[in-house]
Structures are given as structure tokens and as C-alpha cells.
PDB file of C-alpha atoms in Angstrom:
ATOM      1  CA  GLN C   1      -7.593  13.648  -1.101  1.00 87.00           C
ATOM      2  CA  VAL C   2      -5.309  10.617  -1.281  1.00 91.00           C
ATOM      3  CA  GLN C   3      -2.525  10.529   1.306  1.00 94.00           C
ATOM      4  CA  VAL C   4       0.509   8.260   1.405  1.00 96.00           C
ATOM      5  CA  ILE C   5       2.422   7.957   4.667  1.00 97.00           C
ATOM      6  CA  GLN C   6       5.567   5.870   4.980  1.00 98.00           C
ATOM      7  CA  SER C   7       7.368   4.342   7.937  1.00 98.00           C
ATOM      8  CA  GLY C   8      10.464   5.875   9.448  1.00 98.00           C
ATOM      9  CA  ALA C   9      14.155   5.687   8.683  1.00 98.00           C
ATOM     10  CA  GLU C  10      16.037   2.417   9.084  1.00 98.00           C
ATOM     11  CA  VAL C  11      19.664   1.456   9.604  1.00 98.00           C
ATOM     12  CA  LYS C  12      20.539  -2.088   8.571  1.00 98.00           C
ATOM     13  CA  LYS C  13      23.602  -4.267   8.322  1.00 98.00           C
ATOM     14  CA  PRO C  14      24.785  -5.766   5.042  1.00 98.00           C
ATOM     15  CA  GLY C  15      23.110  -9.081   4.322  1.00 98.00           C
ATOM     16  CA  SER C  16      20.017  -8.289   6.382  1.00 98.00           C
ATOM     17  CA  SER C  17      16.518  -7.312   5.215  1.00 98.00           C
ATOM     18  CA  VAL C  18      14.416  -4.195   5.557  1.00 98.00           C
ATOM     19  CA  LYS C  19      10.648  -3.823   5.378  1.00 98.00           C
ATOM     20  CA  VAL C  20       9.166  -0.412   4.652  1.00 98.00           C
ATOM     21  CA  SER C  21       5.464   0.319   4.991  1.00 98.00           C
ATOM     22  CA  CYS C  22       3.239   2.697   3.088  1.00 97.00           C
ATOM     23  CA  LYS C  23      -0.228   3.498   4.417  1.00 96.00           C
ATOM     24  CA  THR C  24      -2.712   5.083   2.064  1.00 94.00           C
ATOM     25  CA  SER C  25      -5.974   6.813   2.777  1.00 92.00           C
ATOM     26  CA  GLY C  26      -8.623   8.590   0.765  1.00 90.00           C
ATOM     27  CA  GLY C  27      -8.278   6.432  -2.335  1.00 83.00           C
ATOM     28  CA  THR C  28      -9.713   3.169  -3.591  1.00 86.00           C
ATOM     29  CA  PHE C  29      -7.046   0.945  -2.127  1.00 85.00           C
ATOM     30  CA  ASN C  30      -8.063  -2.338  -3.687  1.00 83.00           C
ATOM     31  CA  THR C  31      -7.928  -1.044  -7.242  1.00 83.00           C
ATOM     32  CA  ASP C  32      -5.106   1.486  -6.854  1.00 88.00           C
ATOM     33  CA  THR C  33      -1.628   0.655  -8.150  1.00 94.00           C
ATOM     34  CA  LEU C  34       0.965   1.269  -5.438  1.00 96.00           C
ATOM     35  CA  THR C  35       4.514   1.694  -6.685  1.00 98.00           C
ATOM     36  CA  TRP C  36       7.961   1.731  -5.086  1.00 98.00           C
ATOM     37  CA  VAL C  37      10.724   3.981  -6.385  1.00 98.00           C
ATOM     38  CA  ARG C  38      14.136   4.465  -4.840  1.00 98.00           C
ATOM     39  CA  GLN C  39      16.755   7.192  -5.014  1.00 98.00           C
ATOM     40  CA  ALA C  40      20.360   6.659  -3.987  1.00 98.00           C
ATOM     41  CA  PRO C  41      22.201   9.676  -2.563  1.00 97.00           C
ATOM     42  CA  GLY C  42      22.746  12.265  -5.282  1.00 96.00           C
ATOM     43  CA  GLN C  43      21.274   9.964  -7.919  1.00 97.00           C
ATOM     44  CA  GLY C  44      18.116   9.710  -9.990  1.00 97.00           C
ATOM     45  CA  LEU C  45      14.868   7.812  -9.549  1.00 98.00           C
ATOM     46  CA  GLU C  46      14.653   4.040  -9.997  1.00 98.00           C
ATOM     47  CA  TRP C  47      11.372   2.107 -10.331  1.00 98.00           C
ATOM     48  CA  MET C  48      11.409  -1.072  -8.246  1.00 98.00           C
ATOM     49  CA  GLY C  49       7.952  -2.555  -8.654  1.00 98.00           C
ATOM     50  CA  ALA C  50       4.237  -2.160  -8.133  1.00 97.00           C
ATOM     51  CA  ILE C  51       1.171  -3.969  -6.839  1.00 96.00           C
ATOM     52  CA  ILE C  52      -2.600  -3.750  -7.271  1.00 93.00           C
ATOM     53  CA  PRO C  53      -3.950  -4.957  -3.912  1.00 91.00           C
ATOM     54  CA  MET C  54      -7.083  -6.418  -5.485  1.00 90.00           C
ATOM     55  CA  PHE C  55      -4.969  -8.840  -7.522  1.00 91.00           C
ATOM     56  CA  GLY C  56      -2.248  -9.302  -4.925  1.00 89.00           C
ATOM     57  CA  THR C  57       0.506 -10.088  -7.428  1.00 91.00           C
ATOM     58  CA  ALA C  58       3.359  -7.640  -7.751  1.00 96.00           C
ATOM     59  CA  ASN C  59       5.352  -6.702 -10.831  1.00 96.00           C
ATOM     60  CA  TYR C  60       9.075  -6.199 -10.204  1.00 97.00           C
ATOM     61  CA  ALA C  61      11.942  -4.624 -12.095  1.00 97.00           C
ATOM     62  CA  GLN C  62      14.320  -7.305 -13.335  1.00 96.00           C
ATOM     63  CA  LYS C  63      17.156  -5.728 -11.344  1.00 96.00           C
ATOM     64  CA  PHE C  64      15.398  -6.507  -8.058  1.00 95.00           C
ATOM     65  CA  GLN C  65      13.832  -9.867  -8.912  1.00 92.00           C
ATOM     66  CA  GLY C  66      14.496 -12.363  -6.159  1.00 94.00           C
ATOM     67  CA  ARG C  67      15.447  -9.704  -3.607  1.00 97.00           C
ATOM     68  CA  VAL C  68      12.308  -7.589  -3.339  1.00 98.00           C
ATOM     69  CA  THR C  69       8.817  -8.496  -2.181  1.00 98.00           C
ATOM     70  CA  ILE C  70       5.882  -6.113  -2.364  1.00 98.00           C
ATOM     71  CA  ASN C  71       2.636  -7.068  -0.695  1.00 96.00           C
ATOM     72  CA  ALA C  72      -0.532  -5.421   0.523  1.00 95.00           C
ATOM     73  CA  ASP C  73      -2.729  -5.652   3.590  1.00 94.00           C
ATOM     74  CA  LYS C  74      -6.241  -4.688   2.512  1.00 91.00           C
ATOM     75  CA  SER C  75      -7.511  -4.565   6.100  1.00 93.00           C
ATOM     76  CA  THR C  76      -5.161  -1.695   6.946  1.00 94.00           C
ATOM     77  CA  THR C  77      -4.755  -0.209   3.424  1.00 94.00           C
ATOM     78  CA  THR C  78      -1.008  -0.616   3.808  1.00 96.00           C
ATOM     79  CA  VAL C  79       1.541  -1.751   1.259  1.00 97.00           C
ATOM     80  CA  TYR C  80       4.917  -3.186   2.236  1.00 98.00           C
ATOM     81  CA  MET C  81       8.221  -3.391   0.406  1.00 98.00           C
ATOM     82  CA  GLU C  82      10.796  -5.832   1.725  1.00 98.00           C
ATOM     83  CA  LEU C  83      14.322  -5.837   0.316  1.00 98.00           C
ATOM     84  CA  SER C  84      16.630  -8.668   1.324  1.00 98.00           C
ATOM     85  CA  SER C  85      20.370  -9.397   1.121  1.00 98.00           C
ATOM     86  CA  LEU C  86      21.066  -5.720   1.633  1.00 98.00           C
ATOM     87  CA  ARG C  87      24.250  -4.245   0.202  1.00 98.00           C
ATOM     88  CA  PHE C  88      25.929  -0.911   0.830  1.00 98.00           C
ATOM     89  CA  ASP C  89      24.614   0.373  -2.511  1.00 97.00           C
ATOM     90  CA  ASP C  90      21.027  -0.224  -1.359  1.00 98.00           C
ATOM     91  CA  THR C  91      21.438   2.874   0.787  1.00 98.00           C
ATOM     92  CA  ALA C  92      18.732   5.149  -0.594  1.00 98.00           C
ATOM     93  CA  VAL C  93      15.490   6.940   0.022  1.00 98.00           C
ATOM     94  CA  TYR C  94      12.610   4.617  -0.811  1.00 98.00           C
ATOM     95  CA  TYR C  95       9.394   6.219  -2.018  1.00 98.00           C
ATOM     96  CA  CYS C  96       5.912   4.828  -2.244  1.00 98.00           C
ATOM     97  CA  ALA C  97       3.634   6.441  -4.812  1.00 98.00           C
ATOM     98  CA  ARG C  98       0.143   5.844  -6.138  1.00 96.00           C
ATOM     99  CA  GLU C  99      -0.082   5.287  -9.862  1.00 95.00           C
ATOM    100  CA  VAL C 100      -3.170   7.072 -11.093  1.00 92.00           C
ATOM    101  CA  TRP C 101      -4.996   5.768 -14.138  1.00 91.00           C
ATOM    102  CA  SER C 102      -7.322   7.951 -16.182  1.00 89.00           C
ATOM    103  CA  GLY C 103      -8.459   6.590 -19.492  1.00 88.00           C
ATOM    104  CA  ASN C 104      -5.278   5.401 -21.175  1.00 85.00           C
ATOM    105  CA  ASP C 105      -3.034   7.761 -19.208  1.00 91.00           C
ATOM    106  CA  ASN C 106      -1.205   7.018 -15.961  1.00 95.00           C
ATOM    107  CA  TRP C 107       1.129   8.869 -13.654  1.00 96.00           C
ATOM    108  CA  LEU C 108       2.526   8.808 -10.112  1.00 97.00           C
ATOM    109  CA  ASP C 109       0.665  10.999  -7.643  1.00 95.00           C
ATOM    110  CA  PRO C 110       0.825  11.475  -4.731  1.00 96.00           C
ATOM    111  CA  TRP C 111       4.191  10.343  -3.406  1.00 98.00           C
ATOM    112  CA  GLY C 112       4.980   9.415   0.158  1.00 98.00           C
ATOM    113  CA  GLN C 113       7.489  11.438   2.116  1.00 98.00           C
ATOM    114  CA  GLY C 114      10.227   8.860   1.573  1.00 98.00           C
ATOM    115  CA  THR C 115      12.010   6.457   3.899  1.00 98.00           C
ATOM    116  CA  LEU C 116      15.783   6.605   4.239  1.00 98.00           C
ATOM    117  CA  VAL C 117      17.345   3.161   4.448  1.00 98.00           C
ATOM    118  CA  THR C 118      21.004   3.202   5.400  1.00 98.00           C
ATOM    119  CA  VAL C 119      23.080   0.047   5.013  1.00 98.00           C
ATOM    120  CA  SER C 120      26.071   0.254   7.298  1.00 98.00           C
ATOM    121  CA  SER C 121      28.321  -2.183   9.108  1.00 96.00           C
TER     122      SER C 121
ATOM    123  CA  ASP H   1      13.741  -1.642 -20.892  1.00 96.00           C
ATOM    124  CA  ILE H   2      12.979   1.769 -22.380  1.00 98.00           C
ATOM    125  CA  GLN H   3      15.843   4.194 -21.811  1.00 98.00           C
ATOM    126  CA  MET H   4      14.975   7.813 -21.084  1.00 98.00           C
ATOM    127  CA  THR H   5      17.642  10.428 -21.793  1.00 98.00           C
ATOM    128  CA  GLN H   6      17.328  13.997 -20.582  1.00 98.00           C
ATOM    129  CA  SER H   7      19.301  16.982 -21.746  1.00 98.00           C
ATOM    130  CA  PRO H   8      20.970  18.996 -20.552  1.00 97.00           C
ATOM    131  CA  SER H   9      22.022  17.390 -17.256  1.00 98.00           C
ATOM    132  CA  SER H  10      22.079  20.847 -15.710  1.00 98.00           C
ATOM    133  CA  LEU H  11      21.556  24.416 -16.711  1.00 97.00           C
ATOM    134  CA  SER H  12      21.946  27.847 -15.204  1.00 97.00           C
ATOM    135  CA  ALA H  13      19.257  30.420 -15.825  1.00 96.00           C
ATOM    136  CA  SER H  14      18.017  33.733 -14.499  1.00 96.00           C
ATOM    137  CA  ILE H  15      14.662  34.734 -13.062  1.00 96.00           C
ATOM    138  CA  GLY H  16      12.293  35.457 -15.923  1.00 97.00           C
ATOM    139  CA  ASP H  17      14.142  33.300 -18.454  1.00 97.00           C
ATOM    140  CA  ARG H  18      12.349  30.888 -20.746  1.00 98.00           C
ATOM    141  CA  VAL H  19      13.747  27.414 -20.131  1.00 98.00           C
ATOM    142  CA  THR H  20      13.323  24.277 -22.232  1.00 98.00           C
ATOM    143  CA  LEU H  21      14.229  20.791 -21.030  1.00 98.00           C
ATOM    144  CA  THR H  22      14.344  17.799 -23.352  1.00 98.00           C
ATOM    145  CA  CYS H  23      13.597  14.109 -22.827  1.00 98.00           C
ATOM    146  CA  ARG H  24      14.121  11.371 -25.406  1.00 98.00           C
ATOM    147  CA  ALA H  25      12.847   7.796 -25.244  1.00 98.00           C
ATOM    148  CA  SER H  26      14.777   4.886 -26.753  1.00 98.00           C
ATOM    149  CA  GLN H  27      11.585   3.733 -28.485  1.00 98.00           C
ATOM    150  CA  GLY H  28       8.192   5.215 -29.215  1.00 98.00           C
ATOM    151  CA  ILE H  29       5.974   5.733 -26.191  1.00 97.00           C
ATOM    152  CA  THR H  30       3.163   7.730 -27.853  1.00 97.00           C
ATOM    153  CA  ASN H  31       2.250  10.289 -25.180  1.00 96.00           C
ATOM    154  CA  PHE H  32       2.927   8.157 -22.079  1.00 97.00           C
ATOM    155  CA  LEU H  33       5.348  10.693 -20.668  1.00 98.00           C
ATOM    156  CA  ASN H  34       5.220  12.439 -17.293  1.00 98.00           C
ATOM    157  CA  TRP H  35       7.327  15.206 -15.763  1.00 98.00           C
ATOM    158  CA  TYR H  36       8.165  15.603 -12.076  1.00 98.00           C
ATOM    159  CA  GLN H  37       9.850  18.351 -10.087  1.00 98.00           C
ATOM    160  CA  GLN H  38      12.014  17.491  -7.098  1.00 98.00           C
ATOM    161  CA  LYS H  39      13.491  19.891  -4.576  1.00 98.00           C
ATOM    162  CA  PRO H  40      16.307  18.880  -2.203  1.00 96.00           C
ATOM    163  CA  GLY H  41      15.132  16.593   0.585  1.00 96.00           C
ATOM    164  CA  LYS H  42      11.603  16.372  -0.823  1.00 98.00           C
ATOM    165  CA  ALA H  43       9.615  13.787  -2.735  1.00 98.00           C
ATOM    166  CA  PRO H  44       9.051  14.327  -6.452  1.00 98.00           C
ATOM    167  CA  LYS H  45       5.951  16.268  -7.401  1.00 98.00           C
ATOM    168  CA  LEU H  46       3.911  15.683 -10.540  1.00 98.00           C
ATOM    169  CA  LEU H  47       3.958  18.604 -12.992  1.00 98.00           C
ATOM    170  CA  ILE H  48       2.798  17.260 -16.359  1.00 98.00           C
ATOM    171  CA  TYR H  49       1.110  13.998 -17.292  1.00 98.00           C
ATOM    172  CA  ALA H  50       0.352  12.457 -20.670  1.00 97.00           C
ATOM    173  CA  ALA H  51       3.056  14.641 -22.232  1.00 98.00           C
ATOM    174  CA  SER H  52       1.096  17.884 -22.188  1.00 97.00           C
ATOM    175  CA  SER H  53      -1.576  17.896 -19.461  1.00 97.00           C
ATOM    176  CA  LEU H  54      -0.923  20.204 -16.525  1.00 98.00           C
ATOM    177  CA  ALA H  55      -1.348  18.579 -13.114  1.00 97.00           C
ATOM    178  CA  SER H  56      -3.750  20.151 -10.668  1.00 95.00           C
ATOM    179  CA  GLY H  57      -2.359  23.209  -8.924  1.00 96.00           C
ATOM    180  CA  VAL H  58       0.688  23.536 -11.190  1.00 98.00           C
ATOM    181  CA  PRO H  59       1.289  27.084 -12.489  1.00 98.00           C
ATOM    182  CA  SER H  60       0.500  27.719 -16.141  1.00 98.00           C
ATOM    183  CA  ARG H  61       4.085  28.803 -16.855  1.00 98.00           C
ATOM    184  CA  PHE H  62       4.856  25.075 -17.071  1.00 98.00           C
ATOM    185  CA  SER H  63       3.974  23.306 -20.296  1.00 98.00           C
ATOM    186  CA  GLY H  64       4.825  20.029 -21.959  1.00 98.00           C
ATOM    187  CA  SER H  65       4.835  18.853 -25.535  1.00 98.00           C
ATOM    188  CA  GLY H  66       5.923  15.985 -27.718  1.00 98.00           C
ATOM    189  CA  SER H  67       4.919  12.541 -28.840  1.00 97.00           C
ATOM    190  CA  GLY H  68       6.639   9.350 -29.894  1.00 98.00           C
ATOM    191  CA  THR H  69      10.241   9.632 -28.735  1.00 98.00           C
ATOM    192  CA  ASP H  70      10.903  13.357 -28.231  1.00 98.00           C
ATOM    193  CA  PHE H  71       9.432  15.513 -25.503  1.00 98.00           C
ATOM    194  CA  THR H  72       9.984  18.930 -23.976  1.00 98.00           C
ATOM    195  CA  LEU H  73       9.140  20.676 -20.734  1.00 98.00           C
ATOM    196  CA  THR H  74       9.064  24.454 -20.971  1.00 98.00           C
ATOM    197  CA  ILE H  75       9.024  26.998 -18.177  1.00 98.00           C
ATOM    198  CA  SER H  76       7.912  30.235 -19.793  1.00 98.00           C
ATOM    199  CA  SER H  77       9.229  32.612 -17.132  1.00 97.00           C
ATOM    200  CA  LEU H  78      11.477  31.072 -14.491  1.00 97.00           C
ATOM    201  CA  GLN H  79      10.542  31.898 -10.905  1.00 96.00           C
ATOM    202  CA  PRO H  80      12.664  31.515  -7.740  1.00 95.00           C
ATOM    203  CA  GLU H  81      10.646  28.477  -6.622  1.00 96.00           C
ATOM    204  CA  ASP H  82      11.359  26.666  -9.916  1.00 97.00           C
ATOM    205  CA  PHE H  83      14.997  25.976  -9.104  1.00 94.00           C
ATOM    206  CA  ALA H  84      14.923  22.211  -8.719  1.00 98.00           C
ATOM    207  CA  THR H  85      15.653  18.964 -10.531  1.00 98.00           C
ATOM    208  CA  TYR H  86      13.217  17.794 -13.193  1.00 98.00           C
ATOM    209  CA  TYR H  87      12.656  14.178 -14.188  1.00 98.00           C
ATOM    210  CA  CYS H  88      10.789  12.672 -17.096  1.00 98.00           C
ATOM    211  CA  GLN H  89       9.216   9.222 -16.755  1.00 98.00           C
ATOM    212  CA  GLN H  90       7.699   6.881 -19.307  1.00 98.00           C
ATOM    213  CA  SER H  91       4.487   5.133 -18.277  1.00 97.00           C
ATOM    214  CA  TYR H  92       4.108   3.206 -21.552  1.00 96.00           C
ATOM    215  CA  THR H  93       5.292  -0.096 -20.148  1.00 96.00           C
ATOM    216  CA  THR H  94       6.946  -1.714 -17.150  1.00 94.00           C
ATOM    217  CA  PRO H  95       9.467  -1.291 -15.823  1.00 96.00           C
ATOM    218  CA  ARG H  96       8.587   2.369 -15.659  1.00 96.00           C
ATOM    219  CA  THR H  97      11.814   4.266 -16.286  1.00 98.00           C
ATOM    220  CA  PHE H  98      12.987   7.763 -15.504  1.00 98.00           C
ATOM    221  CA  GLY H  99      15.438  10.091 -17.125  1.00 98.00           C
ATOM    222  CA  GLN H 100      18.557  10.964 -15.163  1.00 98.00           C
ATOM    223  CA  GLY H 101      17.218  14.418 -14.372  1.00 98.00           C
ATOM    224  CA  THR H 102      17.946  18.025 -15.312  1.00 98.00           C
ATOM    225  CA  LYS H 103      19.041  20.327 -12.518  1.00 98.00           C
ATOM    226  CA  VAL H 104      17.958  23.934 -12.986  1.00 98.00           C
ATOM    227  CA  GLU H 105      20.229  26.311 -11.088  1.00 96.00           C
ATOM    228  CA  ILE H 106      20.356  30.047 -10.535  1.00 88.00           C
ATOM    229  CA  LYS H 107      22.713  31.970 -12.772  1.00 88.00           C
TER     230      LYS H 107
END
């Protein structure tokens, strides 16, 4: 059974950076696709980017290009998402999820519990 | 980017009702369409993948259909635990995109 456990809540000042971790277990870490999705208060889900640890190169949504970095530590089966130049509207719950591939189909499962990042002065 | 549009944005229904939610993609995505259920304060949970395949452990009252640009999620007999927000997501290409959600409330 694959499990995804994220780091705890963060409070950050505008202009600073935040780094959220996502530890997985029970899967095939190197070949899994680990994805980051965020959800602002009362809003919908927004895909930020994803990484396959075996390849090491992440794919980012255009909206976050230049501000987000996703990387993976194979030794600890942990993926990290760092968002820089934080703004008030980056306040959100950040989710890590495994993208499952089966044949030509793919979906997100399981999801981590979410990490609340609050940007406040 | 592929835009996903869900309708309605919210609906009120009673226990036992048959409920149908709709999701439309801005371009064809064959069957690369997933549905998730989210309850307040919780992470989304996979319900349906590949447009019509039921995820493990999901009750059979949930079903999905569609292909191309138009998709539906049907709950055949609404139960108290089904009151939640439902999101569709295309997995045809990156960036993966989600619909804005449909909130199912108690009438």
C-alpha cells in the first residue's frame, strides 16, 4: 500500500520561500510520478508540476515557471517542492500525490494529507 | 492548456436521489478523465479513472461515462456520505487541469 506523508504547516512572510516535503513508501519511488497540486482557501485544485525521480527533471505549469522547484531524494524516497518569492495569494494547501500509470491510463492516487502554507506579514 | 468546465457549480439533492454531474473539456481528451471527491478539510479521493473505471473500494452507486470532450459522473442513489465537492481532471496532457468543482449539498 503506497503512503504519502507531507511535512507540517508553514507560516511565511511575503518575498520568502517555502519548502514542503513529501515522503512516500510502499511504491516504486524511482519510477513513480510525484505531483504537486495546490488549493487556495475556498478554491479549486491547481496542478503545479511533477517529477519522476529516476529522470530527475521536473515538469512545471507555466504559471509557476521560475518560482517553483521540485526535486527528489532517492535515498530517502522524499520529494520536495520549493516555492519562492511568496505572495499573499500563495496561501493555500499544497498536496503531493502519486500519479499512477496503468497501460495508457493515469490518475492521482494516493494523495498526501496536505500542507497549509500561510503567507502573512 | 486544456480547460475543464464542470456543471452545475453546485446542486442540492435529497438522500436517494439520482445525481448527474457534467464535465466538458475544451478539446478532445479521449478517455483521459478522472473524477475525485473532496470533503471539507480532507485531501481529494479518487473515484473514477479513465472516464468509466471505478477505483478500488468505491461504492458501485458511482459511475462515469463519456469520451472525447463530454463526460458525466452519476451517483445512482445519493447517500449521506456523498455530500462533498467533486472534481474532474484531464490526464491527457500536461499541465494536468481540473474543473472548478461541483458541490453537492443536502436539500
